[in-house]
Amino acid sequence: KQWYQRRVAITAGKKGQICDQITVYARAGAGGHGFPRRNGMGGDGGDVWMEALPVFQNLNHLHHHHSRRFLAERGDNSSINLIRGRKGEDCIIEVPIGTIATDIQTNQVICDVDEYNTKYLIQRGTPGGSLTNNYVGRRAPDLWVRLVLKTIADVGLVGYPNAGKSSLLSLISRASPTVGSYPFTTLKPTVGYLETTDRTKSVGVADIPGLIEGASENRGLGHVFLRHIERTSVLLFVIDVGGFQLNMKSAHRTAFETFGYLCRELELYMGGMTKRPVVVTINKMDTDHADEHFKKFVEQYQTLMARLVKVHSIVPVSCYTGQGILDLQNILYELKYGEIPKAYTETIV
């Protein structure tokens, strides 16, 4: 128990923070005892299931759960009045979509919750007592489950802090991420959806908190942030046209150097990640000398990096003036559906 409590303290995070990883205890119901004189069979124990609900965006509700223990009901015993015992009630653990459940002892994935309205089995209840087991219902084994949330979206925004990712997301969708003129404004993943007017087509865009150099080595909670773009099918780089400098002690990176370092961090974290479709947005085109910096970026990419990372499109945008936003929306639709819808609106789910 002491080991379990320490584990929860590490994975659940501090109060007030967004929890995307936690350890819980689960146990299916024990089978009820049989009734030998009448060949009565005890009821089977209840099962433990996991189900995704749209209302949950993180695992905070489990972090604040009173015990983090999820127990299914025991099956009823067989008796002279009830030859066949009643099955125990199931226990359902409600989680956000994109949650992966792993058995801590064996380190094997139990289930990957990637659909709504679908129940995923965590542990089956033990059979009730009968002739085959001497009419004795058995207790289900203990199960420690690690839950890890990995955001599911079509497009993942990748960029250094203060590159304008949150501002861009608020323009291409109706998402309302925190926007500020300081680094690390985004502290949790946010998913916005661009939808057609008839809601038959949509593109999910995930705003991932800003990365720093060394994120692949887990600097600055790099692994916590990077795992949220593992499932995305398109990488949308957001790069400040003037380059990036984390603080006064850090070296200034040009826009091209910024793109190179971001690709390096992604490849070190998961090889082949940049083989996915890549779109590069050069942001803040309303600033001084932006056109000159943009041309230099395109020239350097075509000369030095085009063979290493295939970029589908390089789009100059300005979140201040709205330049390039419509073009970017069309590109995202085209990458997912192979065509550009005639009309669409932006919404958030």
mmCIF file of C-alpha atoms in Angstrom:
data_model
loop_
_atom_site.group_PDB
_atom_site.id
_atom_site.type_symbol
_atom_site.label_atom_id
_atom_site.label_comp_id
_atom_site.label_asym_id
_atom_site.label_seq_id
_atom_site.Cartn_x
_atom_site.Cartn_y
_atom_site.Cartn_z
ATOM 1 C CA LYS A 1 0.000 0.000 0.000
ATOM 2 C CA GLN A 2 2.841 2.373 0.782
ATOM 3 C CA TRP A 3 4.305 1.738 -2.685
ATOM 4 C CA TYR A 4 0.911 2.431 -4.238
ATOM 5 C CA GLN A 5 0.503 5.708 -2.347
ATOM 6 C CA ARG A 6 3.936 6.888 -3.450
ATOM 7 C CA ARG A 7 3.123 5.942 -7.036
ATOM 8 C CA VAL A 8 -0.107 7.931 -6.980
ATOM 9 C CA ALA A 9 1.694 10.953 -5.555
ATOM 10 C CA ILE A 10 4.152 10.893 -8.454
ATOM 11 C CA THR A 11 1.705 10.344 -11.316
ATOM 12 C CA ALA A 12 -1.304 12.359 -10.171
ATOM 13 C CA GLY A 13 0.401 15.749 -9.965
ATOM 14 C CA LYS A 14 -0.235 18.629 -7.606
ATOM 15 C CA LYS A 15 -3.652 19.999 -6.848
ATOM 16 C CA GLY A 16 -4.729 22.573 -9.409
ATOM 17 C CA GLN A 17 -2.662 21.077 -12.232
ATOM 18 C CA ILE A 18 -3.954 19.159 -15.219
ATOM 19 C CA CYS A 19 -3.628 15.431 -14.592
ATOM 20 C CA ASP A 20 -2.932 13.268 -17.656
ATOM 21 C CA GLN A 21 -1.363 10.253 -15.914
ATOM 22 C CA ILE A 22 -2.493 8.420 -12.795
ATOM 23 C CA THR A 23 -2.442 4.984 -11.171
ATOM 24 C CA VAL A 24 -5.652 3.381 -9.872
ATOM 25 C CA TYR A 25 -6.574 0.118 -8.196
ATOM 26 C CA ALA A 26 -9.219 -2.085 -9.829
ATOM 27 C CA ARG A 27 -10.675 -5.459 -8.879
ATOM 28 C CA ALA A 28 -13.493 -7.440 -10.420
ATOM 29 C CA GLY A 29 -16.134 -8.993 -8.225
ATOM 30 C CA ALA A 30 -15.660 -12.383 -6.577
ATOM 31 C CA GLY A 31 -17.967 -15.220 -7.505
ATOM 32 C CA GLY A 32 -20.719 -16.167 -5.051
ATOM 33 C CA HIS A 33 -20.625 -19.522 -3.276
ATOM 34 C CA GLY A 34 -22.671 -22.417 -4.602
ATOM 35 C CA PHE A 35 -25.198 -24.587 -2.738
ATOM 36 C CA PRO A 36 -23.925 -28.192 -2.895
ATOM 37 C CA ARG A 37 -27.090 -29.924 -1.605
ATOM 38 C CA ARG A 38 -29.190 -28.544 -4.464
ATOM 39 C CA ASN A 39 -26.340 -28.207 -6.974
ATOM 40 C CA GLY A 40 -26.911 -24.458 -6.789
ATOM 41 C CA MET A 41 -24.507 -22.139 -8.639
ATOM 42 C CA GLY A 42 -23.238 -18.889 -7.209
ATOM 43 C CA GLY A 43 -23.494 -15.717 -9.237
ATOM 44 C CA ASP A 44 -20.503 -14.547 -11.246
ATOM 45 C CA GLY A 45 -18.616 -11.507 -10.008
ATOM 46 C CA GLY A 46 -19.144 -8.164 -11.709
ATOM 47 C CA ASP A 47 -16.714 -6.997 -14.397
ATOM 48 C CA VAL A 48 -14.590 -3.841 -14.461
ATOM 49 C CA TRP A 49 -14.951 -1.783 -17.637
ATOM 50 C CA MET A 50 -13.588 1.491 -18.985
ATOM 51 C CA GLU A 51 -15.621 3.916 -21.074
ATOM 52 C CA ALA A 52 -14.865 7.283 -22.697
ATOM 53 C CA LEU A 53 -17.219 10.209 -22.096
ATOM 54 C CA PRO A 54 -17.043 13.560 -23.959
ATOM 55 C CA VAL A 55 -17.482 15.492 -20.706
ATOM 56 C CA PHE A 56 -13.967 14.576 -19.554
ATOM 57 C CA GLN A 57 -10.922 16.315 -21.035
ATOM 58 C CA ASN A 58 -8.340 15.058 -18.523
ATOM 59 C CA LEU A 59 -7.944 12.684 -15.572
ATOM 60 C CA ASN A 60 -8.528 15.247 -12.821
ATOM 61 C CA HIS A 61 -11.767 13.594 -11.726
ATOM 62 C CA LEU A 62 -9.837 10.398 -10.968
ATOM 63 C CA HIS A 63 -7.073 12.318 -9.220
ATOM 64 C CA HIS A 64 -9.663 13.799 -6.847
ATOM 65 C CA HIS A 65 -11.499 10.477 -6.422
ATOM 66 C CA HIS A 66 -11.843 9.674 -2.714
ATOM 67 C CA SER A 67 -9.813 6.434 -2.876
ATOM 68 C CA ARG A 68 -8.880 5.731 -6.527
ATOM 69 C CA ARG A 69 -10.211 2.221 -5.932
ATOM 70 C CA PHE A 70 -12.736 0.738 -8.368
ATOM 71 C CA LEU A 71 -14.379 -2.483 -7.218
ATOM 72 C CA ALA A 72 -17.076 -4.481 -8.971
ATOM 73 C CA GLU A 73 -19.779 -6.160 -6.896
ATOM 74 C CA ARG A 74 -19.507 -9.699 -5.611
ATOM 75 C CA GLY A 75 -21.887 -12.301 -7.035
ATOM 76 C CA ASP A 76 -24.719 -13.521 -4.780
ATOM 77 C CA ASN A 77 -24.453 -16.876 -3.045
ATOM 78 C CA SER A 78 -26.748 -19.699 -4.086
ATOM 79 C CA SER A 79 -29.360 -20.617 -1.486
ATOM 80 C CA ILE A 80 -32.389 -22.816 -1.030
ATOM 81 C CA ASN A 81 -34.572 -19.959 -2.263
ATOM 82 C CA LEU A 82 -32.242 -18.858 -5.080
ATOM 83 C CA ILE A 83 -30.559 -21.770 -6.830
ATOM 84 C CA ARG A 84 -28.751 -19.537 -9.320
ATOM 85 C CA GLY A 85 -27.081 -16.588 -7.615
ATOM 86 C CA ARG A 86 -27.381 -13.124 -9.118
ATOM 87 C CA LYS A 87 -24.388 -11.733 -11.022
ATOM 88 C CA GLY A 88 -22.612 -8.844 -9.333
ATOM 89 C CA GLU A 89 -22.985 -5.356 -10.767
ATOM 90 C CA ASP A 90 -20.235 -4.132 -13.066
ATOM 91 C CA CYS A 91 -17.941 -1.220 -12.274
ATOM 92 C CA ILE A 92 -17.300 1.363 -15.006
ATOM 93 C CA ILE A 93 -14.288 3.698 -14.908
ATOM 94 C CA GLU A 94 -15.140 6.839 -16.888
ATOM 95 C CA VAL A 95 -12.208 8.455 -18.714
ATOM 96 C CA PRO A 96 -11.551 10.891 -21.596
ATOM 97 C CA ILE A 97 -11.032 9.504 -25.057
ATOM 98 C CA GLY A 98 -7.395 8.740 -25.821
ATOM 99 C CA THR A 99 -6.695 7.045 -22.483
ATOM 100 C CA ILE A 100 -4.397 4.010 -22.468
ATOM 101 C CA ALA A 101 -4.674 1.517 -19.585
ATOM 102 C CA THR A 102 -1.590 -0.531 -18.724
ATOM 103 C CA ASP A 103 -1.095 -3.303 -16.170
ATOM 104 C CA ILE A 104 1.705 -2.061 -13.936
ATOM 105 C CA GLN A 105 2.916 -5.520 -12.911
ATOM 106 C CA THR A 106 3.252 -6.906 -16.442
ATOM 107 C CA ASN A 107 3.614 -3.564 -18.273
ATOM 108 C CA GLN A 108 1.153 -4.822 -20.899
ATOM 109 C CA VAL A 109 -1.488 -2.584 -22.437
ATOM 110 C CA ILE A 110 -4.953 -3.649 -21.302
ATOM 111 C CA CYS A 111 -6.933 -1.378 -23.587
ATOM 112 C CA ASP A 112 -6.706 1.759 -25.697
ATOM 113 C CA VAL A 113 -9.859 3.836 -25.283
ATOM 114 C CA ASP A 114 -10.183 5.442 -28.707
ATOM 115 C CA GLU A 115 -13.962 5.409 -29.294
ATOM 116 C CA TYR A 116 -17.024 6.803 -27.579
ATOM 117 C CA ASN A 117 -20.026 4.603 -26.649
ATOM 118 C CA THR A 118 -17.765 1.568 -26.358
ATOM 119 C CA LYS A 119 -16.907 -0.324 -23.188
ATOM 120 C CA TYR A 120 -13.409 -1.762 -22.801
ATOM 121 C CA LEU A 121 -12.891 -4.708 -20.484
ATOM 122 C CA ILE A 122 -10.344 -4.191 -17.719
ATOM 123 C CA GLN A 123 -10.937 -7.351 -15.669
ATOM 124 C CA ARG A 124 -13.538 -10.121 -15.878
ATOM 125 C CA GLY A 125 -15.379 -11.161 -12.726
ATOM 126 C CA THR A 126 -14.552 -14.608 -11.360
ATOM 127 C CA PRO A 127 -17.059 -17.459 -11.882
ATOM 128 C CA GLY A 128 -19.539 -18.354 -9.184
ATOM 129 C CA GLY A 129 -19.253 -21.521 -7.144
ATOM 130 C CA SER A 130 -20.356 -24.702 -8.911
ATOM 131 C CA LEU A 131 -19.546 -28.389 -9.185
ATOM 132 C CA THR A 132 -16.414 -27.620 -11.194
ATOM 133 C CA ASN A 133 -14.814 -25.547 -8.406
ATOM 134 C CA ASN A 134 -16.275 -27.263 -5.344
ATOM 135 C CA TYR A 135 -18.993 -24.604 -5.071
ATOM 136 C CA VAL A 136 -16.508 -22.020 -3.827
ATOM 137 C CA GLY A 137 -16.462 -18.556 -5.377
ATOM 138 C CA ARG A 138 -12.952 -17.212 -5.833
ATOM 139 C CA ARG A 139 -11.668 -13.697 -5.222
ATOM 140 C CA ALA A 140 -10.432 -11.758 -8.255
ATOM 141 C CA PRO A 141 -6.707 -10.856 -8.283
ATOM 142 C CA ASP A 142 -5.553 -7.339 -7.454
ATOM 143 C CA LEU A 143 -4.914 -5.121 -10.456
ATOM 144 C CA TRP A 144 -2.930 -1.876 -10.501
ATOM 145 C CA VAL A 145 -3.655 0.101 -13.652
ATOM 146 C CA ARG A 146 -1.670 3.022 -15.037
ATOM 147 C CA LEU A 147 -3.841 5.414 -17.027
ATOM 148 C CA VAL A 148 -2.091 7.695 -19.515
ATOM 149 C CA LEU A 149 -3.960 10.251 -21.590
ATOM 150 C CA LYS A 150 -2.749 10.857 -25.137
ATOM 151 C CA THR A 151 -4.697 13.527 -26.979
ATOM 152 C CA ILE A 152 -6.459 12.373 -30.135
ATOM 153 C CA ALA A 153 -6.506 14.973 -32.928
ATOM 154 C CA ASP A 154 -5.892 15.136 -36.665
ATOM 155 C CA VAL A 155 -3.344 17.945 -36.458
ATOM 156 C CA GLY A 156 -0.766 18.683 -33.777
ATOM 157 C CA LEU A 157 0.626 22.190 -33.322
ATOM 158 C CA VAL A 158 4.380 22.085 -32.727
ATOM 159 C CA GLY A 159 6.481 25.062 -31.753
ATOM 160 C CA TYR A 160 8.588 26.783 -29.155
ATOM 161 C CA PRO A 161 6.967 28.907 -26.437
ATOM 162 C CA ASN A 162 5.418 32.220 -27.526
ATOM 163 C CA ALA A 163 5.421 31.292 -31.217
ATOM 164 C CA GLY A 164 1.695 32.059 -31.491
ATOM 165 C CA LYS A 165 0.222 28.531 -31.389
ATOM 166 C CA SER A 166 -2.689 29.464 -29.119
ATOM 167 C CA SER A 167 -3.486 32.582 -31.145
ATOM 168 C CA LEU A 168 -3.467 30.541 -34.339
ATOM 169 C CA LEU A 169 -5.759 27.889 -32.861
ATOM 170 C CA SER A 170 -8.237 30.546 -31.745
ATOM 171 C CA LEU A 171 -8.400 31.841 -35.329
ATOM 172 C CA ILE A 172 -8.776 28.564 -37.214
ATOM 173 C CA SER A 173 -11.332 27.255 -34.697
ATOM 174 C CA ARG A 174 -13.526 28.578 -31.920
ATOM 175 C CA ALA A 175 -11.268 27.169 -29.269
ATOM 176 C CA SER A 176 -10.430 29.584 -26.471
ATOM 177 C CA PRO A 177 -6.904 28.788 -25.287
ATOM 178 C CA THR A 178 -5.053 31.158 -22.991
ATOM 179 C CA VAL A 179 -3.243 33.779 -25.056
ATOM 180 C CA GLY A 180 -0.447 35.969 -23.685
ATOM 181 C CA SER A 181 2.694 37.826 -24.697
ATOM 182 C CA TYR A 182 4.897 35.663 -22.493
ATOM 183 C CA PRO A 183 6.357 32.140 -22.881
ATOM 184 C CA PHE A 184 4.571 29.026 -21.590
ATOM 185 C CA THR A 185 1.104 30.581 -21.793
ATOM 186 C CA THR A 186 -0.367 27.166 -22.653
ATOM 187 C CA LEU A 187 -0.088 24.777 -19.714
ATOM 188 C CA LYS A 188 -2.383 22.012 -20.960
ATOM 189 C CA PRO A 189 -3.262 20.514 -24.347
ATOM 190 C CA THR A 190 -6.282 22.137 -26.003
ATOM 191 C CA VAL A 191 -8.182 20.660 -28.946
ATOM 192 C CA GLY A 192 -10.177 22.871 -31.316
ATOM 193 C CA TYR A 193 -12.344 21.640 -34.190
ATOM 194 C CA LEU A 194 -12.873 23.154 -37.617
ATOM 195 C CA GLU A 195 -16.223 21.882 -38.935
ATOM 196 C CA THR A 196 -18.302 22.215 -42.079
ATOM 197 C CA THR A 197 -21.682 23.885 -41.786
ATOM 198 C CA ASP A 198 -23.484 20.529 -42.020
ATOM 199 C CA ARG A 199 -21.044 19.039 -39.462
ATOM 200 C CA THR A 200 -20.223 16.100 -41.718
ATOM 201 C CA LYS A 201 -16.518 16.939 -41.852
ATOM 202 C CA SER A 202 -14.212 18.187 -39.130
ATOM 203 C CA VAL A 203 -10.508 18.608 -38.455
ATOM 204 C CA GLY A 204 -9.262 18.390 -34.878
ATOM 205 C CA VAL A 205 -6.272 20.593 -34.057
ATOM 206 C CA ALA A 206 -4.363 20.079 -30.786
ATOM 207 C CA ASP A 207 -2.448 22.947 -29.200
ATOM 208 C CA ILE A 208 0.477 21.345 -27.354
ATOM 209 C CA PRO A 209 2.342 23.352 -24.676
ATOM 210 C CA GLY A 210 5.558 24.884 -26.006
ATOM 211 C CA LEU A 211 8.617 22.672 -26.275
ATOM 212 C CA ILE A 212 12.188 23.581 -25.381
ATOM 213 C CA GLU A 213 15.513 22.173 -26.494
ATOM 214 C CA GLY A 214 16.036 18.826 -24.771
ATOM 215 C CA ALA A 215 12.322 17.973 -24.732
ATOM 216 C CA SER A 216 13.132 14.512 -26.116
ATOM 217 C CA GLU A 217 15.212 13.971 -22.962
ATOM 218 C CA ASN A 218 12.202 15.049 -20.853
ATOM 219 C CA ARG A 219 13.487 18.546 -20.160
ATOM 220 C CA GLY A 220 10.649 20.886 -19.290
ATOM 221 C CA LEU A 221 8.176 17.976 -19.049
ATOM 222 C CA GLY A 222 9.035 17.163 -22.656
ATOM 223 C CA HIS A 223 7.656 13.614 -22.632
ATOM 224 C CA VAL A 224 4.414 14.793 -21.025
ATOM 225 C CA PHE A 225 3.860 17.210 -23.904
ATOM 226 C CA LEU A 226 5.297 15.138 -26.746
ATOM 227 C CA ARG A 227 3.091 12.114 -26.115
ATOM 228 C CA HIS A 228 0.043 14.208 -27.011
ATOM 229 C CA ILE A 229 1.167 14.473 -30.652
ATOM 230 C CA GLU A 230 1.953 10.761 -31.086
ATOM 231 C CA ARG A 231 -1.550 10.101 -32.449
ATOM 232 C CA THR A 232 -1.813 13.123 -34.744
ATOM 233 C CA SER A 233 -1.622 12.442 -38.462
ATOM 234 C CA VAL A 234 -0.402 15.914 -39.505
ATOM 235 C CA LEU A 235 2.277 18.073 -37.876
ATOM 236 C CA LEU A 236 1.644 21.810 -38.033
ATOM 237 C CA PHE A 237 4.796 23.735 -37.123
ATOM 238 C CA VAL A 238 4.263 27.276 -35.860
ATOM 239 C CA ILE A 239 7.453 29.334 -36.132
ATOM 240 C CA ASP A 240 8.099 32.965 -35.291
ATOM 241 C CA VAL A 241 9.438 34.644 -38.431
ATOM 242 C CA GLY A 242 11.910 36.554 -36.266
ATOM 243 C CA GLY A 243 13.296 33.413 -34.626
ATOM 244 C CA PHE A 244 13.255 32.328 -30.986
ATOM 245 C CA GLN A 245 15.187 33.019 -27.803
ATOM 246 C CA LEU A 246 14.020 31.399 -24.571
ATOM 247 C CA ASN A 247 15.789 33.859 -22.254
ATOM 248 C CA MET A 248 18.706 36.284 -22.162
ATOM 249 C CA LYS A 249 21.167 33.489 -21.442
ATOM 250 C CA SER A 250 20.025 31.347 -24.378
ATOM 251 C CA ALA A 251 21.262 31.693 -27.938
ATOM 252 C CA HIS A 252 18.952 33.306 -30.488
ATOM 253 C CA ARG A 253 17.689 30.897 -33.177
ATOM 254 C CA THR A 254 16.610 32.022 -36.621
ATOM 255 C CA ALA A 255 13.339 30.732 -38.037
ATOM 256 C CA PHE A 256 15.151 28.049 -40.021
ATOM 257 C CA GLU A 257 17.251 26.990 -37.027
ATOM 258 C CA THR A 258 14.083 26.831 -34.939
ATOM 259 C CA PHE A 259 12.474 24.472 -37.466
ATOM 260 C CA GLY A 260 15.569 22.278 -37.512
ATOM 261 C CA TYR A 261 15.752 21.992 -33.730
ATOM 262 C CA LEU A 262 12.042 21.151 -33.485
ATOM 263 C CA CYS A 263 12.401 18.376 -36.082
ATOM 264 C CA ARG A 264 15.409 17.057 -34.162
ATOM 265 C CA GLU A 265 13.468 16.859 -30.883
ATOM 266 C CA LEU A 266 10.580 15.017 -32.552
ATOM 267 C CA GLU A 267 12.881 12.484 -34.207
ATOM 268 C CA LEU A 268 14.809 11.848 -30.989
ATOM 269 C CA TYR A 269 11.553 11.249 -29.145
ATOM 270 C CA MET A 270 10.041 8.962 -31.796
ATOM 271 C CA GLY A 271 11.898 8.037 -34.936
ATOM 272 C CA GLY A 272 9.978 8.683 -38.151
ATOM 273 C CA MET A 273 7.624 11.256 -36.667
ATOM 274 C CA THR A 274 8.575 13.871 -39.274
ATOM 275 C CA LYS A 275 7.682 11.416 -42.047
ATOM 276 C CA ARG A 276 4.069 12.400 -41.495
ATOM 277 C CA PRO A 277 2.576 15.225 -43.574
ATOM 278 C CA VAL A 278 4.208 18.464 -42.396
ATOM 279 C CA VAL A 279 2.842 21.979 -42.745
ATOM 280 C CA VAL A 280 4.982 24.944 -41.682
ATOM 281 C CA THR A 281 3.351 28.239 -40.726
ATOM 282 C CA ILE A 282 5.649 31.235 -40.463
ATOM 283 C CA ASN A 283 3.835 33.446 -37.967
ATOM 284 C CA LYS A 284 3.982 37.184 -37.147
ATOM 285 C CA MET A 285 4.290 38.292 -40.763
ATOM 286 C CA ASP A 286 3.044 41.733 -39.696
ATOM 287 C CA THR A 287 6.381 42.498 -37.964
ATOM 288 C CA ASP A 288 9.322 44.449 -39.402
ATOM 289 C CA HIS A 289 11.488 42.721 -42.023
ATOM 290 C CA ALA A 290 9.106 39.720 -42.021
ATOM 291 C CA ASP A 291 9.107 39.306 -45.811
ATOM 292 C CA GLU A 292 12.893 39.253 -45.880
ATOM 293 C CA HIS A 293 13.076 36.637 -43.093
ATOM 294 C CA PHE A 294 10.403 34.522 -44.796
ATOM 295 C CA LYS A 295 12.258 34.426 -48.118
ATOM 296 C CA LYS A 296 15.447 33.479 -46.316
ATOM 297 C CA PHE A 297 13.662 30.630 -44.521
ATOM 298 C CA VAL A 298 12.303 29.209 -47.790
ATOM 299 C CA GLU A 299 15.700 29.419 -49.460
ATOM 300 C CA GLN A 300 17.499 27.721 -46.559
ATOM 301 C CA TYR A 301 14.884 24.964 -46.357
ATOM 302 C CA GLN A 302 15.025 24.180 -50.073
ATOM 303 C CA THR A 303 18.820 24.170 -50.039
ATOM 304 C CA LEU A 304 19.643 22.386 -46.761
ATOM 305 C CA MET A 305 16.655 20.434 -45.510
ATOM 306 C CA ALA A 306 14.230 19.592 -48.306
ATOM 307 C CA ARG A 307 15.662 16.057 -48.677
ATOM 308 C CA LEU A 308 15.415 15.302 -44.955
ATOM 309 C CA VAL A 309 11.924 16.584 -44.127
ATOM 310 C CA LYS A 310 9.243 16.738 -46.809
ATOM 311 C CA VAL A 311 7.074 19.794 -46.188
ATOM 312 C CA HIS A 312 3.637 19.846 -47.783
ATOM 313 C CA SER A 313 3.206 23.625 -47.534
ATOM 314 C CA ILE A 314 4.943 26.680 -46.097
ATOM 315 C CA VAL A 315 2.287 29.243 -45.204
ATOM 316 C CA PRO A 316 3.046 32.822 -44.114
ATOM 317 C CA VAL A 317 0.441 33.896 -41.557
ATOM 318 C CA SER A 318 -0.294 36.740 -39.195
ATOM 319 C CA CYS A 319 -2.581 36.191 -36.240
ATOM 320 C CA TYR A 320 -2.831 39.983 -35.915
ATOM 321 C CA THR A 321 -4.038 40.789 -39.445
ATOM 322 C CA GLY A 322 -5.503 37.389 -40.380
ATOM 323 C CA GLN A 323 -3.113 36.911 -43.306
ATOM 324 C CA GLY A 324 -2.947 33.307 -44.515
ATOM 325 C CA ILE A 325 -5.586 31.911 -42.133
ATOM 326 C CA LEU A 326 -8.045 30.906 -44.860
ATOM 327 C CA ASP A 327 -5.257 29.299 -46.892
ATOM 328 C CA LEU A 328 -4.187 27.307 -43.855
ATOM 329 C CA GLN A 329 -7.742 26.096 -43.201
ATOM 330 C CA ASN A 330 -8.046 24.914 -46.802
ATOM 331 C CA ILE A 331 -4.744 23.035 -46.559
ATOM 332 C CA LEU A 332 -5.827 21.212 -43.383
ATOM 333 C CA TYR A 333 -9.107 20.129 -44.993
ATOM 334 C CA GLU A 334 -7.324 19.023 -48.144
ATOM 335 C CA LEU A 335 -4.817 16.923 -46.194
ATOM 336 C CA LYS A 336 -7.562 15.045 -44.377
ATOM 337 C CA TYR A 337 -10.279 14.724 -47.020
ATOM 338 C CA GLY A 338 -8.432 15.307 -50.299
ATOM 339 C CA GLU A 339 -10.662 18.262 -51.124
ATOM 340 C CA ILE A 340 -11.613 21.731 -49.915
ATOM 341 C CA PRO A 341 -15.220 22.156 -48.695
ATOM 342 C CA LYS A 342 -17.221 24.952 -50.324
ATOM 343 C CA ALA A 343 -18.170 26.515 -46.992
ATOM 344 C CA TYR A 344 -17.389 25.824 -43.386
ATOM 345 C CA THR A 345 -17.488 27.348 -39.946
ATOM 346 C CA GLU A 346 -15.258 26.963 -36.924
ATOM 347 C CA THR A 347 -16.505 25.276 -33.782
ATOM 348 C CA ILE A 348 -15.102 23.641 -30.700
ATOM 349 C CA VAL A 349 -16.227 20.396 -29.119
#
